[in-house]
């Protein structure tokens, strides 16, 4: 499969996260960032990576759009509290 795409397959998710965190630090600098997340996996992961990059200037808010599963908003909030 790697031969078809000419890829090496030598990356890891951990390396990807570290690279993104460093990229975000450099791109954002000391600016303040508001991150409104839906509570789904994608926005929650993005929020955690953003927070790890710019802890002091990242403001995370969960937007309850009415489509979360029962207690899912509370669960996401509990997880995000670990980072604040």
PDB file of C-alpha atoms in Angstrom, residues 12-25 49 53:
ATOM      1  CA  UNK A  12       3.392   8.454  14.749  1.00  0.00           C
ATOM      2  CA  UNK A  13       0.393  10.258  16.169  1.00  0.00           C
ATOM      3  CA  UNK A  14       2.558  11.441  19.055  1.00  0.00           C
ATOM      4  CA  UNK A  15       4.998  13.074  16.629  1.00  0.00           C
ATOM      5  CA  UNK A  16       2.123  14.632  14.709  1.00  0.00           C
ATOM      6  CA  UNK A  17       0.704  16.138  17.914  1.00  0.00           C
ATOM      7  CA  UNK A  18       4.107  17.495  18.973  1.00  0.00           C
ATOM      8  CA  UNK A  19       4.616  19.054  15.534  1.00  0.00           C
ATOM      9  CA  UNK A  20       1.169  20.661  15.579  1.00  0.00           C
ATOM     10  CA  UNK A  21       1.659  22.053  19.092  1.00  0.00           C
ATOM     11  CA  UNK A  22       4.972  23.615  18.054  1.00  0.00           C
ATOM     12  CA  UNK A  23       3.415  24.986  14.840  1.00  0.00           C
ATOM     13  CA  UNK A  24       0.516  26.535  16.786  1.00  0.00           C
ATOM     14  CA  UNK A  25       2.872  28.135  19.338  1.00  0.00           C
ATOM     15  CA  UNK A  49      -3.839  20.523  21.282  1.00  0.00           C
ATOM     16  CA  UNK A  53       0.302  25.018  22.688  1.00  0.00           C
TER      17      UNK A  53
END
